[in-house]
Short mmCIF file of C-alpha atoms and ligand atoms in Angstrom, two decimals:
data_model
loop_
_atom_site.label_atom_id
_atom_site.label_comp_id
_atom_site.label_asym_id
_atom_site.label_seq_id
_atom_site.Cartn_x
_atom_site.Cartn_y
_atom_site.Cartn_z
CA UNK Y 267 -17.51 -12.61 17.86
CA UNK Y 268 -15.65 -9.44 17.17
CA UNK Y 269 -19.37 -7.77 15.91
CA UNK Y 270 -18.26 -4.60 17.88
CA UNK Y 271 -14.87 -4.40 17.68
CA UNK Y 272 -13.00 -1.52 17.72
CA UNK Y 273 -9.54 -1.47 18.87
CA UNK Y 274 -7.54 1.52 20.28
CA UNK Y 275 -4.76 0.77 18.51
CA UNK Y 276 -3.57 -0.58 15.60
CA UNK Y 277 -2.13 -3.43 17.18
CA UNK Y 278 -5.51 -4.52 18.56
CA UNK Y 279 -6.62 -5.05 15.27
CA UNK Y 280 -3.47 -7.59 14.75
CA UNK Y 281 -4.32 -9.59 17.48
CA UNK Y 282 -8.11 -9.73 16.38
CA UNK Y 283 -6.81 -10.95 12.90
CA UNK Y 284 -4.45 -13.32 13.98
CA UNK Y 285 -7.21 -14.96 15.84
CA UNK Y 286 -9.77 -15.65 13.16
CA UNK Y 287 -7.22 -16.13 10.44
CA UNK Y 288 -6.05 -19.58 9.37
CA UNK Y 289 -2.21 -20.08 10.51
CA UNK Y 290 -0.95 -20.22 7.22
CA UNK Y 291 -2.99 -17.35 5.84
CA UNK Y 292 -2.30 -14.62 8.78
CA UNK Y 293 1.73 -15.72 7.65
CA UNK Y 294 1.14 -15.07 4.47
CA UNK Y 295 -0.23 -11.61 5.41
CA UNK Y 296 2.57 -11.01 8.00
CA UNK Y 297 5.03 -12.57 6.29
CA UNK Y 298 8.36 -11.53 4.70
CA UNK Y 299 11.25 -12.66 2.49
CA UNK Y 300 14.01 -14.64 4.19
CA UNK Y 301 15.04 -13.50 7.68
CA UNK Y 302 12.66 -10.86 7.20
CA UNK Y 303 15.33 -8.67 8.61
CA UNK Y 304 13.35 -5.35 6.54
CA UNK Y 305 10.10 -6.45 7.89
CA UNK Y 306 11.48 -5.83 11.35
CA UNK Y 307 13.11 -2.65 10.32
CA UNK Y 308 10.65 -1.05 8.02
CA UNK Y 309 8.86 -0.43 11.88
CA UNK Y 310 12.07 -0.68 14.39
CA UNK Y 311 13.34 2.54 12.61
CA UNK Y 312 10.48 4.85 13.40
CA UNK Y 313 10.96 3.86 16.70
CA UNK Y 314 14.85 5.22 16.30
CA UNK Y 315 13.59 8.77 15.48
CA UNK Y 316 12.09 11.39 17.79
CA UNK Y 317 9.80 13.82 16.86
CA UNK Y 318 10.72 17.30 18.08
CA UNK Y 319 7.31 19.19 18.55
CA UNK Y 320 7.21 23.45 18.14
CA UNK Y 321 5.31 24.89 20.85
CA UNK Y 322 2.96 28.50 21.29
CA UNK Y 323 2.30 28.40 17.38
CA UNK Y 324 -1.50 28.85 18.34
CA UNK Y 325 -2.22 26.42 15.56
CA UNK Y 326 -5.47 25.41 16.85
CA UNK Y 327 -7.34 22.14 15.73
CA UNK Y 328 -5.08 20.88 12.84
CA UNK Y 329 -6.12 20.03 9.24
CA UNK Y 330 -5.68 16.53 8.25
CA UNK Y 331 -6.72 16.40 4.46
CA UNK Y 332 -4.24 16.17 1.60
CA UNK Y 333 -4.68 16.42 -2.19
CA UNK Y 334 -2.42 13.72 -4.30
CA UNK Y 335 -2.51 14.02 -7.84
CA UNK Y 336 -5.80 15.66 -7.67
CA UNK Y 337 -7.73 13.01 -5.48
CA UNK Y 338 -8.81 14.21 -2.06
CA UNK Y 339 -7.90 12.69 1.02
CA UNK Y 340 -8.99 13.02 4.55
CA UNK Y 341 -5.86 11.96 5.94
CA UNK Y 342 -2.42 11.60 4.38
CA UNK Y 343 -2.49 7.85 5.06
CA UNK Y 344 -3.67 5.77 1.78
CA UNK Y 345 -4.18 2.29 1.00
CA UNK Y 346 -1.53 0.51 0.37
CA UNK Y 347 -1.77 -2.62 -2.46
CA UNK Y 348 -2.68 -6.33 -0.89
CA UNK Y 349 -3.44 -8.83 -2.78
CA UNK Y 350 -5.83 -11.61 -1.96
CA UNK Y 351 -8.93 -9.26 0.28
CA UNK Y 352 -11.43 -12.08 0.26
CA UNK Y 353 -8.40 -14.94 2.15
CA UNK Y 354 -9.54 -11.94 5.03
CA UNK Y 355 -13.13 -12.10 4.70
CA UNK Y 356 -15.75 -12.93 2.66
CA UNK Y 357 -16.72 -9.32 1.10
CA UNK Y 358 -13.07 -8.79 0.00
CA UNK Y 359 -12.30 -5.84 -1.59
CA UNK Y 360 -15.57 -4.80 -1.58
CA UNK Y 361 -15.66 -4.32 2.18
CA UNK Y 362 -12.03 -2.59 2.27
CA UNK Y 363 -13.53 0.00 -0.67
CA UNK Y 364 -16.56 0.59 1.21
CA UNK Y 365 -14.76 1.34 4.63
CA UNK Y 366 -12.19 4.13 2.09
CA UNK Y 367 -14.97 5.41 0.68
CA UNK Y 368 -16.67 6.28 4.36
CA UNK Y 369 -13.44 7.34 6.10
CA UNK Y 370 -12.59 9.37 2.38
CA UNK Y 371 -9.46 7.62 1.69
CA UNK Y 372 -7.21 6.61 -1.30
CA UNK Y 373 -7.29 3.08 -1.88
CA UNK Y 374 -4.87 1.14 -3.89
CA UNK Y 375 -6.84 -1.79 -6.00
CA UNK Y 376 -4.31 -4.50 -6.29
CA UNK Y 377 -4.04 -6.02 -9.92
CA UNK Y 378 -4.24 -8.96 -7.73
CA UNK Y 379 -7.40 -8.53 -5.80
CA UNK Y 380 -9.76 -11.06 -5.48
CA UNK Y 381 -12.89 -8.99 -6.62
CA UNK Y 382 -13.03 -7.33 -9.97
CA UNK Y 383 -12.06 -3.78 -10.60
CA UNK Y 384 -15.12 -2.88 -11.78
CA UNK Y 385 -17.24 -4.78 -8.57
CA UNK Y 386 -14.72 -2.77 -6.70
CA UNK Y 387 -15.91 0.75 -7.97
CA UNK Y 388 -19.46 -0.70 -8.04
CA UNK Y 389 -19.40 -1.97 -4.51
CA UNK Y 390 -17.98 1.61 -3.02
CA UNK Y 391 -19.33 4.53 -5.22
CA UNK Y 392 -17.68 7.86 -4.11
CA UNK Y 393 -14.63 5.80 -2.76
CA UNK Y 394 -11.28 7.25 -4.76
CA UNK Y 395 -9.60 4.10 -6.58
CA UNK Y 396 -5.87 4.05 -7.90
CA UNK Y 397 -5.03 0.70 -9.46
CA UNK Y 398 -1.46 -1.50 -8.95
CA UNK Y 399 -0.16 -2.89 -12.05
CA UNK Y 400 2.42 -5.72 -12.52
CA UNK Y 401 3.00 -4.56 -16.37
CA UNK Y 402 2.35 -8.05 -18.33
CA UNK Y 403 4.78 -9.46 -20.65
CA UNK Y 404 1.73 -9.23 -23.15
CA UNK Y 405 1.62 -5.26 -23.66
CA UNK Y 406 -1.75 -5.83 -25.09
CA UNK Y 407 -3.03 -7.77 -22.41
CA UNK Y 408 -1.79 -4.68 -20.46
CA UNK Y 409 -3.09 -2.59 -22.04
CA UNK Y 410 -6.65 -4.29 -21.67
CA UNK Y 411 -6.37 -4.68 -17.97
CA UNK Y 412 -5.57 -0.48 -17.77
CA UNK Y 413 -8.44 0.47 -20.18
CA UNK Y 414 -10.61 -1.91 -17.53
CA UNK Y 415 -9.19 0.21 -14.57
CA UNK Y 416 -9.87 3.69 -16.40
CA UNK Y 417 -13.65 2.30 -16.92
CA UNK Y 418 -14.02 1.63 -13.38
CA UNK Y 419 -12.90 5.09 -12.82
CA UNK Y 420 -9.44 4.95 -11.20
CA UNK Y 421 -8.14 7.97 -10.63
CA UNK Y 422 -3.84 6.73 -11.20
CA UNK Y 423 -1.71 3.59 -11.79
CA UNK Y 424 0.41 2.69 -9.36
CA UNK Y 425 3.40 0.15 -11.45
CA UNK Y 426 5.16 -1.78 -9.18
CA UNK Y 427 8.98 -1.84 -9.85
CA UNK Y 428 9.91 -4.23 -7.26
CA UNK Y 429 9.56 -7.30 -8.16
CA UNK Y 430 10.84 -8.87 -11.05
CA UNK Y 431 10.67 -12.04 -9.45
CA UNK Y 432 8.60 -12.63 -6.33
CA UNK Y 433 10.24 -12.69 -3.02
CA UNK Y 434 11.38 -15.77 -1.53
CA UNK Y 435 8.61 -15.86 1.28
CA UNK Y 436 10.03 -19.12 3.89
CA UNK Y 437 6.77 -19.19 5.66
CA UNK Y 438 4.53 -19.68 2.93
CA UNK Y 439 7.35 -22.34 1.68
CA UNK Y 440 6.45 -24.17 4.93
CA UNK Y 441 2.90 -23.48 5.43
CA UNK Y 442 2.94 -25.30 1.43
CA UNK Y 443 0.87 -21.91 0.53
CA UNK Y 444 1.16 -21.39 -2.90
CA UNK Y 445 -2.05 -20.48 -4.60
CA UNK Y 446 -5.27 -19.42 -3.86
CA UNK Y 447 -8.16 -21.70 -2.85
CA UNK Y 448 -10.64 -23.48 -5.77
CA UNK Y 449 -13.31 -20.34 -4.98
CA UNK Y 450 -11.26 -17.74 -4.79
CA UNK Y 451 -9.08 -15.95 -7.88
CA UNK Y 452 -7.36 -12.65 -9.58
CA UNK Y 453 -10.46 -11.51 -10.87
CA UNK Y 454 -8.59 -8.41 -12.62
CA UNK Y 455 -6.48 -11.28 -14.42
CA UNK Y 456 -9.91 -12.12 -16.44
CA UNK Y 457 -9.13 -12.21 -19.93
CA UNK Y 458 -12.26 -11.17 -21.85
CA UNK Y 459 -15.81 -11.62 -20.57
CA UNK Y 460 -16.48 -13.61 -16.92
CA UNK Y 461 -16.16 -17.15 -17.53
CA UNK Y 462 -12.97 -16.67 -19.55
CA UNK Y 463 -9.62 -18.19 -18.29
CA UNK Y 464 -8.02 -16.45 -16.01
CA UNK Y 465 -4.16 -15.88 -16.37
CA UNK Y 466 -1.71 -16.01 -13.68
CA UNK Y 467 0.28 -12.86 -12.63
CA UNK Y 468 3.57 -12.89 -14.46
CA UNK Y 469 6.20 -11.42 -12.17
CA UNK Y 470 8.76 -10.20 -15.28
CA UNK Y 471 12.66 -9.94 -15.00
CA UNK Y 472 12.67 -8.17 -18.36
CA UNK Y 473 10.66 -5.20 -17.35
CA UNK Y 474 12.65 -2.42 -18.33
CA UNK Y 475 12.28 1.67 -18.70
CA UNK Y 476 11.55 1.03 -22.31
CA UNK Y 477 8.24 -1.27 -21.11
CA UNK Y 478 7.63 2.26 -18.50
CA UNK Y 479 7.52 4.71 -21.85
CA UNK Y 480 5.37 2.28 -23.56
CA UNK Y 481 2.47 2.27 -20.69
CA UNK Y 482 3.05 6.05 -20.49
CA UNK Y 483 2.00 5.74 -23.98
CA UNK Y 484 -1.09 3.77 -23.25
CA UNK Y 485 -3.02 6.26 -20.76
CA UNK Y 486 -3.44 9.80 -19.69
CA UNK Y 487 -3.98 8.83 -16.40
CA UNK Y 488 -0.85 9.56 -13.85
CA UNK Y 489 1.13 6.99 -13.11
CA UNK Y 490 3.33 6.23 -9.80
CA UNK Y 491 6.00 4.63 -9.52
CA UNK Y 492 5.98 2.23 -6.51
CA UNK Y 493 9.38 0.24 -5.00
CA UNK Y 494 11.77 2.58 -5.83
CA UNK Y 495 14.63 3.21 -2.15
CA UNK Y 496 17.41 4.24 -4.66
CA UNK Y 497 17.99 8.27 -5.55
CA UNK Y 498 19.28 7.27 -9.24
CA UNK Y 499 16.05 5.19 -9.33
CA UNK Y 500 13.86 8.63 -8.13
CA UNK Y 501 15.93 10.82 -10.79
CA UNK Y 502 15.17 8.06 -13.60
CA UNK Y 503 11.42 7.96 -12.95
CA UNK Y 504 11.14 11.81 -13.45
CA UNK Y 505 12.91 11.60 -16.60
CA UNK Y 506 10.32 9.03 -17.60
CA UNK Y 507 7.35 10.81 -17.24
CA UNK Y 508 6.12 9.47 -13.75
CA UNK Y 509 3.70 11.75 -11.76
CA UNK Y 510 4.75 10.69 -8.47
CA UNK Y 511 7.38 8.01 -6.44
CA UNK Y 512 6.39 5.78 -4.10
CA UNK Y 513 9.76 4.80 -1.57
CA UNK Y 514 8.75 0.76 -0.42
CA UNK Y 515 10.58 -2.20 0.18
CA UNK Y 516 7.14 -4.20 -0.76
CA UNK Y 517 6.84 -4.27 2.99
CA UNK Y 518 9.90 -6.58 3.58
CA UNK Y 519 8.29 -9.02 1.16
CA UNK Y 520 11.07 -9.29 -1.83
CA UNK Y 521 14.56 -8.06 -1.58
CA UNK Y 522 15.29 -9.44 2.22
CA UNK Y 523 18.22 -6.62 3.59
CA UNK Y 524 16.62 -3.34 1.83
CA UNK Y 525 17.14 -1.00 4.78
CA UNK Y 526 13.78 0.73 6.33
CA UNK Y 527 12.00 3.23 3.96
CA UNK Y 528 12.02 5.95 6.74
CA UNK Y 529 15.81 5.65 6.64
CA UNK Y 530 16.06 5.95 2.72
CA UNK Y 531 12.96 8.59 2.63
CA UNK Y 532 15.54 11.46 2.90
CA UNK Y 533 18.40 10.31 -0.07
CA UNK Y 534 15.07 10.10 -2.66
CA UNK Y 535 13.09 13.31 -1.33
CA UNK Y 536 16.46 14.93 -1.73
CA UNK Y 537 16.95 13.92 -5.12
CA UNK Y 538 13.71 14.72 -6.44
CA UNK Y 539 13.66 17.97 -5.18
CA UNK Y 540 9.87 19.07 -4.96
CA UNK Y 541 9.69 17.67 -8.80
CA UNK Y 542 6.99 15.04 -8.29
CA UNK Y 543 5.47 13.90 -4.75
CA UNK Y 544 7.37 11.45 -3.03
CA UNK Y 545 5.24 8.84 -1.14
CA UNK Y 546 6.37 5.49 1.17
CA UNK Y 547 5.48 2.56 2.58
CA UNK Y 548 6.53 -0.16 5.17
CA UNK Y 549 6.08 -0.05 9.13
CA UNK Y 550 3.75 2.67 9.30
CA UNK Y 551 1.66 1.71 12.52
CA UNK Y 552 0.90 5.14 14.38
CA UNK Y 553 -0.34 8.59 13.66
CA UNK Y 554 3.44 9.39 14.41
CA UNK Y 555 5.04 7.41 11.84
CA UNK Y 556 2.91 9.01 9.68
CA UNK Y 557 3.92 12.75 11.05
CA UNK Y 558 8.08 11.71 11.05
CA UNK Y 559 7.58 11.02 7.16
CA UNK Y 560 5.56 13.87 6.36
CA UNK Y 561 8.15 16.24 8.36
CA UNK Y 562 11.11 14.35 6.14
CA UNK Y 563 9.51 15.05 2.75
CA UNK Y 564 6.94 12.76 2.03
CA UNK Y 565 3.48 13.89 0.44
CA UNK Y 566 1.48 10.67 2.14
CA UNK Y 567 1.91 7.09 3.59
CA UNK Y 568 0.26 3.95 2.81
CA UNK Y 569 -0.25 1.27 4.99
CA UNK Y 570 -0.47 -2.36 3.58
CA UNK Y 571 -1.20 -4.89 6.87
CA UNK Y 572 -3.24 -2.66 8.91
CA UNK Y 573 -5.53 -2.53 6.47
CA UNK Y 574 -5.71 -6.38 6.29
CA UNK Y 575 -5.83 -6.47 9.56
CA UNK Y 576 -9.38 -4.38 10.10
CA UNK Y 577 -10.43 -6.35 7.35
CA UNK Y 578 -10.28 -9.89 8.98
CA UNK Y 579 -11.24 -8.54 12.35
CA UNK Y 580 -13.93 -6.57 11.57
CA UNK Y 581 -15.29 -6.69 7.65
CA UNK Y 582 -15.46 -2.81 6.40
CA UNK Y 583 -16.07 -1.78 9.82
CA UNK Y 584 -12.43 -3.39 10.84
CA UNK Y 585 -10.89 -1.15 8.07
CA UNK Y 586 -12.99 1.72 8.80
CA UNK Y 587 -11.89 1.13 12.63
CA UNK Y 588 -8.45 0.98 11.07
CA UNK Y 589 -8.22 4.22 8.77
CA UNK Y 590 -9.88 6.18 11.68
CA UNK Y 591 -8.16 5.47 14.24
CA UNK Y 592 -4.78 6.29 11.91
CA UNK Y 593 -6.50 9.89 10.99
CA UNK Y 594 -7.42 10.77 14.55
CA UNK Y 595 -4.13 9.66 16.08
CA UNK Y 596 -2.24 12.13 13.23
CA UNK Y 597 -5.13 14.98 14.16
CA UNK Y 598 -3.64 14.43 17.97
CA UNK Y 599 0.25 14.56 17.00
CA UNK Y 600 -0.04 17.20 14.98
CA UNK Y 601 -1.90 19.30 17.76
CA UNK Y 602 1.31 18.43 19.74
CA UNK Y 603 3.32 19.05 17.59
CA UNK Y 604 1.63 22.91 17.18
CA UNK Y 605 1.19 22.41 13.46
CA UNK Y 606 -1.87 23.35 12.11
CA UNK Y 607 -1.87 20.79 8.85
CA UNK Y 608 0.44 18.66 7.79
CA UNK Y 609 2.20 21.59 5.96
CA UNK Y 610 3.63 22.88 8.79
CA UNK Y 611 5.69 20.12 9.51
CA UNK Y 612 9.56 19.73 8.82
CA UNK Y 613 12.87 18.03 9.28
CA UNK Y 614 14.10 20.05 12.12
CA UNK Y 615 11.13 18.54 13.92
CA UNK Y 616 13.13 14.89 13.59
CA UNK Y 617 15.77 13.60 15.08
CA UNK Y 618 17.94 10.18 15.67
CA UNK Y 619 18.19 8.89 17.91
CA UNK Y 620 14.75 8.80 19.84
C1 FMN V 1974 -0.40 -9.47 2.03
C2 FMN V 1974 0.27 -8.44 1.17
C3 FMN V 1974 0.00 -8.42 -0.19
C4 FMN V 1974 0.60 -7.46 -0.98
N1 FMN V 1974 0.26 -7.39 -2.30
C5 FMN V 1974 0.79 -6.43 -3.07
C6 FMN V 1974 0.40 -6.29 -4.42
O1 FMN V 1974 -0.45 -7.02 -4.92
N2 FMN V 1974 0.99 -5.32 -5.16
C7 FMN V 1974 1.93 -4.46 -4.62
O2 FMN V 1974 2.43 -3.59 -5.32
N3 FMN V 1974 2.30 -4.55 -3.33
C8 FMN V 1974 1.74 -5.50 -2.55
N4 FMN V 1974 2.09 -5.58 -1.23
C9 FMN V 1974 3.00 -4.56 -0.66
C10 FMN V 1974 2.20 -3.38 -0.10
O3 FMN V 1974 1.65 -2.61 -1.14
C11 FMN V 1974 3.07 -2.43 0.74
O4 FMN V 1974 4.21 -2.07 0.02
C12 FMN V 1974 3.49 -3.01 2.10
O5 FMN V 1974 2.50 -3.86 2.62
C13 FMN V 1974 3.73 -1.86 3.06
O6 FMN V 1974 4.16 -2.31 4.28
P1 FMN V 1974 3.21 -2.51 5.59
O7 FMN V 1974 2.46 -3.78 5.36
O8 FMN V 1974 4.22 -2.60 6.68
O9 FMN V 1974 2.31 -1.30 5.71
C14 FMN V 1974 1.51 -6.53 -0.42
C15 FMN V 1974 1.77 -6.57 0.95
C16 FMN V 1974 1.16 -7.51 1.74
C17 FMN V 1974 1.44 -7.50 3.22
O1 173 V 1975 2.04 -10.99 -1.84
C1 173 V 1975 2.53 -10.00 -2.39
O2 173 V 1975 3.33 -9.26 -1.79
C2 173 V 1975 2.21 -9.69 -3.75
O3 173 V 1975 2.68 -8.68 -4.18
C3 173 V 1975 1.32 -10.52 -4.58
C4 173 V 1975 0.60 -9.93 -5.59
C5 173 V 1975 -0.23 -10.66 -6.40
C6 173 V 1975 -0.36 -12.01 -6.23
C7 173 V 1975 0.35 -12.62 -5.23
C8 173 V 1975 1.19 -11.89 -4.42
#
């Protein structure tokens, strides 16, 4: 039905997904904790600031590409962790790999995707793959799942800090959505060889700095640090050896009442001082989100229900739809905005309010 889809904005996409989707999947998707008071904001605050464009710079056609921690990207805009690719469509994170891959984008594996890490890599050669740990209670299991990820190529880990519990989501208490269907599973949570049990995702209260030294023990590979709003939080990951911060509020989906990441963006960038990059998540939905973070510090964005989005309307060609429309709407901004690449933006080119 949607064979030829493309939407002309990201919103499109939305509505395409919402119609195929089963009710209680698309809210599991959309879905927040509690009142879901920061999923609203994580978006309402972009719409709070303006962006103040230079004019006469002769920039010319504007450079889009960024390089993060030595992978190349076409746009600053990366995929952002989701777990459960194939409850979108049938290819999974297959399709979502293949559609980085073509548009030359960073994608985030999930620990909790529903395709292995290595089918991932396999399905989408060229694509650039960072993988999302939830560090396991078992270090050695742990340590297993991130020798698996180097194997298949990742380029960085991506440990997520924010959830030592998981977020109390109402509309998947209602919808009686709890686990996966009989087919489908955490393929990355394979213990041993396929056929083996598979373990559940432990979400650990205990998880400490101490557990954060131990990983950084484990691999060479660089390791962000993802769900981190406060600056204390920032100045503690540098100390620990982490190669870059990623501001999110899990998009809304654990701590209900976290305030929007483009409103705590400028406490952490100013902390960190230039030491490591400072990425973020949560609400970004246009080319100019993606330019008011970039002018007020951050390196890149991710974007976490877009993504799923494409992918249910539209297979790989939904998230290809997806990342290119994102990329071409920050080309346009920044050409109004006279900046010819993303370097040339700043804070004095953002204001509150709108
Ligand atoms: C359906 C869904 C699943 C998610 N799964 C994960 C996950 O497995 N690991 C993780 O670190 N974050 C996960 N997140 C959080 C995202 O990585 C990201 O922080 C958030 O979606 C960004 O907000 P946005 O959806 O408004 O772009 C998930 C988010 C959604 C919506
Ligand atoms: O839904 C989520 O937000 C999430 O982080 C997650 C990750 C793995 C399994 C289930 C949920």
């Amino acid at each position: 039905m949607y064979a030829q889809m493309r939407g002309r904005s990201l919103r499109d996409y939305e509505v395409a997904a919402r119609e195929r989707l089963d009710p209680a999947h698309y809210d599991y998707f959309a879905g927040g904790a509690g009142d879901e008071v920061t999923v609203r904001a994580n978006e309402a605050a972009f719409g709070r600031l303006g962006l103040v464009p230079r004019v006469l710079r002769g920039a010319g056609k504007p450079q889009t590409g960024v390089t993060l921690l030595g992978s190349r990207a076409a746009a600053p805009v990366l995929v952002a962790p989701t777990a459960f690719h194939r409850l979108a469509h049938p290819e999974g994170e297959r399709a979502t790999a293949r559609a980085a891959a073509a548009t030359e984008t960073i994608m985030i594996v999930s620990m909790g995707a529903t395709v292995a890490i290595e089918d991932v890599a396999a399905a989408a050669p060229g694509a650039e793959l960072w993988f999302q740990l939830y560090v396991q209670p078992d270090l050695a299991f742990t340590e297993r799942i991130v020798r698996r990820a180097e194997a298949a190529g990742c380029a960085a880990l991506v440990v997520t800090a924010d959830s030592p519990v998981m977020g109390l989501r109402e509309r998947d208490l209602r919808n009686g959505f709890h686990d996966l269907p009989e087919h489908l599973c955490c393929e990355n949570l394979r213990d041993g060889a396929r056929g083996d049990r598979v373990r559940p995702i432990v979400m650990w209260p205990e998880l400490s700095w101490e557990h954060l030294e131990a990983l950084r023990g484990m691999t060479q590979l660089p390791i962000v640090l993802k769900g981190v709003t406060h600056p204390a939080d920032a100045r503690l990951a540098i100390g620990h050896g982490i190669s870059a911060i990623m501001v999110s509020n899990h998009g809304g989906r654990q701590l209900d009442g976290v305030p929007a990441t483009i409103d705590l963006l400028p406490d952490v960038v100013a902390e960190v001082a230039g030491a490591v990059p400072v990425l973020l998540d949560g609400g970004v939905r246009r080319g100019t989100d993606v330019l008011k973070a970039l002018a007020l510090g951050a390196a890149a964005v991710a974007v976490g229900r877009p993504v799923v989005w494409g992918l249910a309307a539209d297979g790989e060609r939904g998230v290809a739809g997806v990342l290119g429309l994102l990329r071409a709407e920050v080309e346009h901004a920044l050409t109004l905005c006279g900046c010819a690449s993303v370097a040339d933006l700043d804070p004095s080119m953002v204001r509150r309010p709108c």
